[in-house]
Amino acid sequence: MAYKIVEKRQLVPDVHLMNIEAPDVAAAAKPGQFIILRIDEEGERIPLTIADYDVDEGFVTIIFQEMGKTTKQLAKMAAGDELQDFVGPLGKASEIEKIGTVVLVGGGVGIAPVYPQARAYREIGNKVISIIGARNESLLILEDEMNAVSDELLVATDDGSKGHHGFVTDLVKELLDGDEKIDRIVAIGPPIMMRAVAGVTDPYDVETIVSLNPIMVDGTGMCGGCRVNIGGETKFACVDGPEFNAKDVDFNLLMSRLSLYRKEEMESLETYKKGCGDDCKCQ
Ligand SMILES: Cc1cc2nc3c(=O)[nH]c(=O)nc-3n(C[C@H](O)[C@H](O)[C@H](O)COP(=O)(O)OP(=O)(O)OC[C@H]3O[C@@H](n4cnc5c(N)ncnc54)[C@H](O)[C@@H]3O)c2cc1C
Ligand code: FES
C-alpha cells in the first residue's frame, strides 16, 4: 500500500509540513504518538511525531526538519508523490487530564508535537500557558496555531529578534517564581533543551514530562535501538514512551547514543548528495 502526500509546504527554512493520506492512522492517532515512514523500498525507516490529524479527511500531519539523507529526500517530495510505508500510531499517547495549569514548552521543530497537546489540554478545561522558542524569529514555527490553543503564549529567541531575548528555560523559571501555581510542565525539543528544562524545574517539585527522540528502527520494542535509561532502568522509548518523567531521564546517555552513527549518517548524506544532480538543494 502507498501513502499519498496530499499537501506539502515549507514552514521556515529547512522545516516542512506534510499531510499524508492515511485514514487508519488518523482514526487511531492521539497526541504524543508518532509514525515511522519509509520513502521507498531501499529507504531508511524514520520516526516522526504526529503533529496533527484529521479523521474526516483521513490525513495525518507531520512536520520535519531537514537533518540528513532521508529528511532531505523527503523535503524534495511534493503533493501527489507517495510514500512506501507510513506505520502508526506508535508509542504511548500523552496522559492528557484536567489538572489545572499546564505549561507547554516547545523548542524548534519540537513546537510541532507540543501543538496537539496544547489543544487537547485546553479542550478539557485546563489553563494552557505555552512557551515556544527558536534561534531567531525566522525559524519560529506554528506561532498563530499555538496562540489559538493557548491562554497565554510566550516567545523566546536566542538572538532576541522576537519575544524574550534568551532561552525558553528563562521563561519557565520566571513562571515558576511567579504567583501562579503550575501543575505540570511538558517540554519537547532538542535533548539539550529538555535537559535544561529538567534542570530548571527540578528544585520546584513540579511534574515535568519530556518526549525522548532516541534512534529508532522497528518502533515495536523488538530491536532495542531506542533503549534509554529511566530512573536506573532500561526502557524502550518506542513502546514504554516516548514520554517520560524528566527527573528520571539520563539525558547524557541519550545524547551520546544519538551520535553513535554520526560517521555512517555523514557518509550516507554525502553519497546521496553526489547522486542528486544539478538542481540539488541538499547543501
Ligand atoms: C519518537 C520520535 C519522534 C520524532 N519526531 C520528529 C518530528 O516530529 N520532526 C522532526 O523533524 N524530527 C523528529 N524526530 C527525529 C527524526 O526521526 C530524525 O531527524 C530523522 O530520523 C533523521 O534522519 P535523516 O536520515 O534525515 O538524518 P541522519 O543523518 O540519518 O541523522 C541525523 C540525526 O537524526 C537522528 N536520527 C537518525 N536516524 C534516526 C532514527 N532512525 N530514529 C531517530 N533518530 C534518528 C540522529 O540524532 C542523527 O544524528 C523524531 C525522533 C523520534 C525518535
Ligand atoms: S525502535 Fe526498536 S525497540 Fe524501540
CSV table of C-alpha atoms and ligand atoms in Angstrom, one decimal:
chain,number,residue,atom,x,y,z
A,1,MET,CA,0.0,0.0,0.0
A,2,ALA,CA,1.2,3.5,-0.8
A,3,TYR,CA,0.6,6.7,1.2
A,4,LYS,CA,-0.1,9.8,-0.8
A,5,ILE,CA,1.2,13.2,0.1
A,6,VAL,CA,-1.9,15.4,-0.1
A,7,GLU,CA,-0.2,18.7,0.9
A,8,LYS,CA,3.3,19.8,1.3
A,9,ARG,CA,4.6,23.3,2.4
A,10,GLN,CA,7.7,24.8,3.8
A,11,LEU,CA,7.1,26.5,7.2
A,12,VAL,CA,10.5,28.1,7.7
A,13,PRO,CA,13.9,27.3,6.1
A,14,ASP,CA,14.6,23.5,6.3
A,15,VAL,CA,11.3,22.7,8.1
A,16,HIS,CA,8.4,21.3,6.2
A,17,LEU,CA,4.8,20.3,6.8
A,18,MET,CA,3.2,17.4,5.0
A,19,ASN,CA,-0.3,16.0,5.1
A,20,ILE,CA,-0.3,12.3,4.4
A,21,GLU,CA,-3.3,10.3,3.3
A,22,ALA,CA,-3.5,7.6,6.0
A,23,PRO,CA,-7.2,7.2,7.2
A,24,ASP,CA,-6.5,4.3,9.6
A,25,VAL,CA,-3.6,6.1,11.3
A,26,ALA,CA,-5.6,9.3,11.5
A,27,ALA,CA,-8.6,7.4,13.1
A,28,ALA,CA,-6.4,5.9,15.8
A,29,ALA,CA,-4.0,8.8,16.5
A,30,LYS,CA,-3.7,10.6,19.8
A,31,PRO,CA,-1.4,13.5,20.9
A,32,GLY,CA,2.1,12.2,21.9
A,33,GLN,CA,2.2,9.4,19.4
A,34,PHE,CA,4.4,9.0,16.3
A,35,ILE,CA,4.7,7.2,13.0
A,36,ILE,CA,7.6,5.5,11.2
A,37,LEU,CA,7.8,6.1,7.5
A,38,ARG,CA,9.9,4.8,4.6
A,39,ILE,CA,10.1,6.7,1.4
A,40,ASP,CA,10.8,3.7,-0.8
A,41,GLU,CA,11.9,0.0,-0.8
A,42,GLU,CA,15.5,0.9,-0.1
A,43,GLY,CA,14.6,3.7,2.3
A,44,GLU,CA,15.7,4.1,5.9
A,45,ARG,CA,12.8,4.0,8.5
A,46,ILE,CA,12.5,7.3,10.3
A,47,PRO,CA,10.2,8.2,13.2
A,48,LEU,CA,8.3,11.5,13.2
A,49,THR,CA,5.7,12.8,15.7
A,50,ILE,CA,2.1,13.1,14.7
A,51,ALA,CA,1.7,16.9,14.7
A,52,ASP,CA,-2.0,16.8,13.8
A,53,TYR,CA,-4.6,14.5,12.3
A,54,ASP,CA,-8.0,14.9,10.5
A,55,VAL,CA,-10.2,11.9,10.9
A,56,ASP,CA,-12.9,13.2,8.5
A,57,GLU,CA,-10.4,14.0,5.7
A,58,GLY,CA,-8.3,10.9,6.6
A,59,PHE,CA,-4.9,12.5,6.8
A,60,VAL,CA,-2.0,12.8,9.3
A,61,THR,CA,0.2,15.9,9.5
A,62,ILE,CA,3.9,15.6,10.0
A,63,ILE,CA,6.4,18.4,10.5
A,64,PHE,CA,10.0,17.6,9.9
A,65,GLN,CA,13.4,19.3,9.9
A,66,GLU,CA,16.0,18.5,7.2
A,67,MET,CA,18.8,16.7,9.1
A,68,GLY,CA,20.4,14.0,6.9
A,69,LYS,CA,19.7,11.9,3.9
A,70,THR,CA,16.1,10.8,4.5
A,71,THR,CA,14.7,14.1,5.7
A,72,LYS,CA,16.4,15.9,2.8
A,73,GLN,CA,15.0,13.3,0.3
A,74,LEU,CA,11.5,13.7,1.9
A,75,ALA,CA,11.8,17.5,1.6
A,76,LYS,CA,12.2,17.2,-2.2
A,77,MET,CA,8.9,15.3,-2.5
A,78,ALA,CA,5.7,17.1,-3.5
A,79,ALA,CA,1.9,16.7,-3.2
A,80,GLY,CA,0.8,13.8,-5.3
A,81,ASP,CA,4.0,11.7,-4.5
A,82,GLU,CA,3.7,8.5,-2.5
A,83,LEU,CA,5.5,7.0,0.5
A,84,GLN,CA,6.2,3.3,0.7
A,85,ASP,CA,5.3,2.9,4.4
A,86,PHE,CA,3.6,5.0,7.0
A,87,VAL,CA,3.2,2.9,10.1
A,88,GLY,CA,1.4,4.1,13.2
A,89,PRO,CA,0.2,5.4,15.5
A,90,LEU,CA,3.2,4.1,17.6
A,91,GLY,CA,4.1,4.8,21.2
A,92,LYS,CA,2.0,5.6,24.2
A,93,ALA,CA,-0.4,8.6,23.9
A,94,SER,CA,0.2,11.6,26.2
A,95,GLU,CA,-1.7,11.4,29.5
A,96,ILE,CA,-3.9,14.4,29.0
A,97,GLU,CA,-6.1,15.1,32.0
A,98,LYS,CA,-7.7,18.0,33.8
A,99,ILE,CA,-5.2,19.1,36.3
A,100,GLY,CA,-5.3,22.9,36.4
A,101,THR,CA,-2.5,25.0,34.8
A,102,VAL,CA,-0.2,23.3,32.3
A,103,VAL,CA,2.9,24.9,30.7
A,104,LEU,CA,3.8,23.5,27.3
A,105,VAL,CA,7.3,24.2,26.1
A,106,GLY,CA,8.4,23.7,22.5
A,107,GLY,CA,11.8,24.3,21.1
A,108,GLY,CA,12.5,24.5,17.3
A,109,VAL,CA,10.7,21.7,15.5
A,110,GLY,CA,9.6,20.4,19.0
A,111,ILE,CA,6.8,23.0,18.7
A,112,ALA,CA,5.1,20.6,16.3
A,113,PRO,CA,4.5,17.8,18.8
A,114,VAL,CA,3.5,20.3,21.5
A,115,TYR,CA,0.7,21.8,19.4
A,116,PRO,CA,-1.8,18.9,19.6
A,117,GLN,CA,-1.1,18.5,23.3
A,118,ALA,CA,-1.8,22.2,24.0
A,119,ARG,CA,-5.1,21.9,22.1
A,120,ALA,CA,-6.1,18.7,23.9
A,121,TYR,CA,-5.2,20.1,27.4
A,122,ARG,CA,-7.2,23.3,26.7
A,123,GLU,CA,-10.2,21.4,25.2
A,124,ILE,CA,-10.8,19.6,28.6
A,125,GLY,CA,-10.6,22.8,30.6
A,126,ASN,CA,-7.0,23.3,31.7
A,127,LYS,CA,-5.4,26.7,31.6
A,128,VAL,CA,-2.6,26.4,29.0
A,129,ILE,CA,0.5,28.6,29.0
A,130,SER,CA,2.7,27.9,26.1
A,131,ILE,CA,6.3,28.8,25.7
A,132,ILE,CA,7.9,28.5,22.2
A,133,GLY,CA,11.4,29.2,21.2
A,134,ALA,CA,13.8,29.2,18.3
A,135,ARG,CA,17.3,30.5,17.4
A,136,ASN,CA,15.7,33.5,15.7
A,137,GLU,CA,12.3,34.8,14.5
A,138,SER,CA,12.6,33.4,11.0
A,139,LEU,CA,12.9,29.8,12.4
A,140,LEU,CA,9.8,30.1,14.7
A,141,ILE,CA,7.0,27.7,13.6
A,142,LEU,CA,3.3,27.5,14.3
A,143,GLU,CA,3.1,30.8,16.3
A,144,ASP,CA,-0.5,31.5,15.2
A,145,GLU,CA,-1.6,27.9,15.7
A,146,MET,CA,-0.1,27.9,19.2
A,147,ASN,CA,-1.7,31.3,20.0
A,148,ALA,CA,-5.1,29.8,19.1
A,149,VAL,CA,-4.9,26.9,21.5
A,150,SER,CA,-3.2,28.7,24.5
A,151,ASP,CA,-4.5,31.0,27.2
A,152,GLU,CA,-1.1,32.7,27.1
A,153,LEU,CA,1.7,32.4,24.6
A,154,LEU,CA,5.3,33.4,25.4
A,155,VAL,CA,8.0,33.5,22.8
A,156,ALA,CA,11.8,33.3,23.2
A,157,THR,CA,14.5,33.7,20.6
A,158,ASP,CA,18.2,33.1,21.2
A,159,ASP,CA,19.1,36.4,19.4
A,160,GLY,CA,16.2,38.5,20.7
A,161,SER,CA,14.6,39.0,17.3
A,162,LYS,CA,11.2,38.1,18.8
A,163,GLY,CA,9.9,38.0,22.3
A,164,HIS,CA,12.3,37.3,25.2
A,165,HIS,CA,16.0,37.5,24.3
A,166,GLY,CA,17.3,34.2,25.6
A,167,PHE,CA,16.2,30.6,26.1
A,168,VAL,CA,12.8,29.1,26.9
A,169,THR,CA,14.2,28.0,30.2
A,170,ASP,CA,14.4,31.6,31.4
A,171,LEU,CA,10.6,31.9,30.8
A,172,VAL,CA,10.0,28.6,32.6
A,173,LYS,CA,11.9,29.9,35.6
A,174,GLU,CA,10.0,33.2,35.6
A,175,LEU,CA,6.7,31.3,35.7
A,176,LEU,CA,7.8,29.0,38.4
A,177,ASP,CA,9.0,32.0,40.5
A,178,GLY,CA,5.7,33.8,39.9
A,179,ASP,CA,2.4,33.7,41.8
A,180,GLU,CA,0.6,31.2,39.7
A,181,LYS,CA,0.5,27.6,40.7
A,182,ILE,CA,1.8,25.4,37.9
A,183,ASP,CA,0.5,21.8,37.9
A,184,ARG,CA,2.5,20.2,35.0
A,185,ILE,CA,5.2,21.2,32.5
A,186,VAL,CA,5.6,19.4,29.2
A,187,ALA,CA,8.8,20.1,27.3
A,188,ILE,CA,9.6,18.9,23.8
A,189,GLY,CA,12.6,19.9,21.7
A,190,PRO,CA,16.3,19.1,21.3
A,191,PRO,CA,17.7,16.9,24.1
A,192,ILE,CA,19.9,19.7,25.3
A,193,MET,CA,16.8,21.9,25.8
A,194,MET,CA,14.8,19.2,27.5
A,195,ARG,CA,17.8,18.5,29.9
A,196,ALA,CA,17.9,22.3,30.6
A,197,VAL,CA,14.2,22.4,31.4
A,198,ALA,CA,14.5,19.4,33.6
A,199,GLY,CA,17.4,21.1,35.5
A,200,VAL,CA,15.3,24.3,36.0
A,201,THR,CA,12.1,22.6,37.2
A,202,ASP,CA,13.9,20.0,39.5
A,203,PRO,CA,14.1,22.2,42.6
A,204,TYR,CA,10.4,23.2,42.3
A,205,ASP,CA,8.9,19.8,42.5
A,206,VAL,CA,6.6,20.3,39.5
A,207,GLU,CA,5.8,17.3,37.4
A,208,THR,CA,7.8,17.7,34.2
A,209,ILE,CA,7.3,15.5,31.2
A,210,VAL,CA,9.7,15.2,28.2
A,211,SER,CA,9.4,13.4,24.9
A,212,LEU,CA,12.5,11.4,24.0
A,213,ASN,CA,13.9,11.0,20.5
A,214,PRO,CA,16.5,8.2,20.5
A,215,ILE,CA,17.4,6.4,17.3
A,216,MET,CA,14.6,4.1,16.4
A,217,VAL,CA,14.5,1.2,14.0
A,218,ASP,CA,11.4,-1.0,14.2
A,219,GLY,CA,9.3,1.0,16.7
A,220,THR,CA,7.8,-2.1,18.2
A,221,GLY,CA,10.1,-2.9,21.1
A,222,MET,CA,12.0,-5.7,19.2
A,223,CYS,CA,15.3,-4.2,18.1
A,224,GLY,CA,16.5,-2.4,21.3
A,225,GLY,CA,17.7,0.5,19.3
A,226,CYS,CA,15.8,3.1,21.3
A,227,ARG,CA,16.8,2.0,24.7
A,228,VAL,CA,17.0,4.8,27.3
A,229,ASN,CA,17.8,4.8,31.0
A,230,ILE,CA,14.8,5.9,33.1
A,231,GLY,CA,15.4,6.0,36.8
A,232,GLY,CA,18.2,3.4,36.6
A,233,GLU,CA,16.0,1.0,34.5
A,234,THR,CA,16.3,0.3,30.8
A,235,LYS,CA,13.2,1.3,28.8
A,236,PHE,CA,12.4,1.2,25.1
A,237,ALA,CA,11.2,4.7,24.1
A,238,CYS,CA,9.1,3.3,21.3
A,239,VAL,CA,6.8,1.2,23.4
A,240,ASP,CA,7.4,2.5,27.0
A,241,GLY,CA,7.4,6.2,25.9
A,242,PRO,CA,8.3,8.4,24.1
A,243,GLU,CA,7.2,10.5,27.1
A,244,PHE,CA,8.9,10.1,30.5
A,245,ASN,CA,9.2,12.0,33.7
A,246,ALA,CA,12.1,14.4,33.1
A,247,LYS,CA,13.7,13.9,36.5
A,248,ASP,CA,14.2,10.1,35.8
A,249,VAL,CA,15.9,10.6,32.4
A,250,ASP,CA,19.6,10.0,31.8
A,251,PHE,CA,20.0,12.8,29.2
A,252,ASN,CA,23.8,12.3,28.9
A,253,LEU,CA,23.3,8.7,27.8
A,254,LEU,CA,20.5,9.7,25.4
A,255,MET,CA,22.8,12.3,23.8
A,256,SER,CA,25.8,10.1,23.5
A,257,ARG,CA,23.7,7.3,21.9
A,258,LEU,CA,22.2,9.8,19.4
A,259,SER,CA,25.6,10.5,18.0
A,260,LEU,CA,26.6,6.8,17.7
A,261,TYR,CA,26.1,6.6,14.0
A,262,ARG,CA,27.3,10.1,13.0
A,263,LYS,CA,30.0,8.8,10.7
A,264,GLU,CA,27.6,6.5,8.8
A,265,GLU,CA,25.0,9.3,8.6
A,266,MET,CA,27.5,11.7,7.1
A,267,GLU,CA,28.7,9.1,4.6
A,268,SER,CA,25.1,8.3,3.6
A,269,LEU,CA,24.3,12.1,3.1
A,270,GLU,CA,27.5,12.6,1.0
A,271,THR,CA,26.6,9.6,-1.2
A,272,TYR,CA,23.0,11.0,-1.6
A,273,LYS,CA,24.2,14.5,-2.5
A,274,LYS,CA,26.6,13.1,-5.2
A,275,GLY,CA,23.6,11.3,-6.8
A,276,CYS,CA,21.3,14.4,-6.6
A,277,GLY,CA,22.1,16.1,-9.9
A,278,ASP,CA,22.4,19.8,-10.9
A,279,ASP,CA,19.3,21.0,-9.1
A,280,CYS,CA,20.5,19.7,-5.7
A,281,LYS,CA,19.3,21.7,-2.8
A,282,CYS,CA,20.9,19.5,-0.1
A,283,GLN,CA,23.7,21.7,0.9
B,1,LIG,C1,9.7,9.4,18.6
B,1,LIG,C2,10.5,10.4,17.7
B,1,LIG,C3,9.8,11.4,17.1
B,1,LIG,C4,10.4,12.3,16.3
B,1,LIG,N1,9.7,13.3,15.7
B,1,LIG,C5,10.3,14.2,14.9
B,1,LIG,C6,9.5,15.3,14.3
B,1,LIG,O1,8.3,15.4,14.5
B,1,LIG,N2,10.1,16.1,13.5
B,1,LIG,C7,11.5,16.0,13.2
B,1,LIG,O2,12.0,16.8,12.4
B,1,LIG,N3,12.2,15.0,13.7
B,1,LIG,C8,11.7,14.1,14.6
B,1,LIG,N4,12.4,13.1,15.1
B,1,LIG,C9,13.8,13.0,14.7
B,1,LIG,C10,13.9,12.3,13.3
B,1,LIG,O3,13.5,11.0,13.4
B,1,LIG,C11,15.3,12.4,12.7
B,1,LIG,O4,15.7,13.7,12.5
B,1,LIG,C12,15.5,11.6,11.4
B,1,LIG,O5,15.4,10.2,11.7
B,1,LIG,C13,16.8,11.9,10.8
B,1,LIG,O6,17.0,11.1,9.7
B,1,LIG,P1,18.0,11.5,8.4
B,1,LIG,O7,18.2,10.4,7.6
B,1,LIG,O8,17.4,12.7,7.8
B,1,LIG,O9,19.3,12.0,9.2
B,1,LIG,P2,20.5,11.2,9.6
B,1,LIG,O10,21.8,11.8,9.1
B,1,LIG,O11,20.3,9.8,9.5
B,1,LIG,O12,20.5,11.5,11.2
B,1,LIG,C14,20.6,12.8,11.7
B,1,LIG,C15,20.3,12.7,13.2
B,1,LIG,O13,18.9,12.3,13.4
B,1,LIG,C16,18.8,11.3,14.4
B,1,LIG,N5,18.4,10.1,13.8
B,1,LIG,C17,18.8,9.4,12.7
B,1,LIG,N6,18.2,8.3,12.4
B,1,LIG,C18,17.2,8.2,13.3
B,1,LIG,C19,16.2,7.2,13.6
B,1,LIG,N7,16.0,6.1,12.9
B,1,LIG,N8,15.4,7.4,14.7
B,1,LIG,C20,15.6,8.6,15.4
B,1,LIG,N9,16.5,9.5,15.2
B,1,LIG,C21,17.3,9.3,14.2
B,1,LIG,C22,20.2,11.2,15.0
B,1,LIG,O14,20.3,12.1,16.1
B,1,LIG,C23,21.1,11.6,13.9
B,1,LIG,O15,22.3,12.1,14.4
B,1,LIG,C24,11.8,12.2,16.0
B,1,LIG,C25,12.5,11.1,16.5
B,1,LIG,C26,11.9,10.2,17.4
B,1,LIG,C27,12.6,9.1,18.0
B,2,FES,S1,12.9,1.1,18.0
B,2,FES,FE1,13.4,-1.0,18.3
B,2,FES,S2,13.0,-1.3,20.3
B,2,FES,FE2,12.3,0.7,20.0
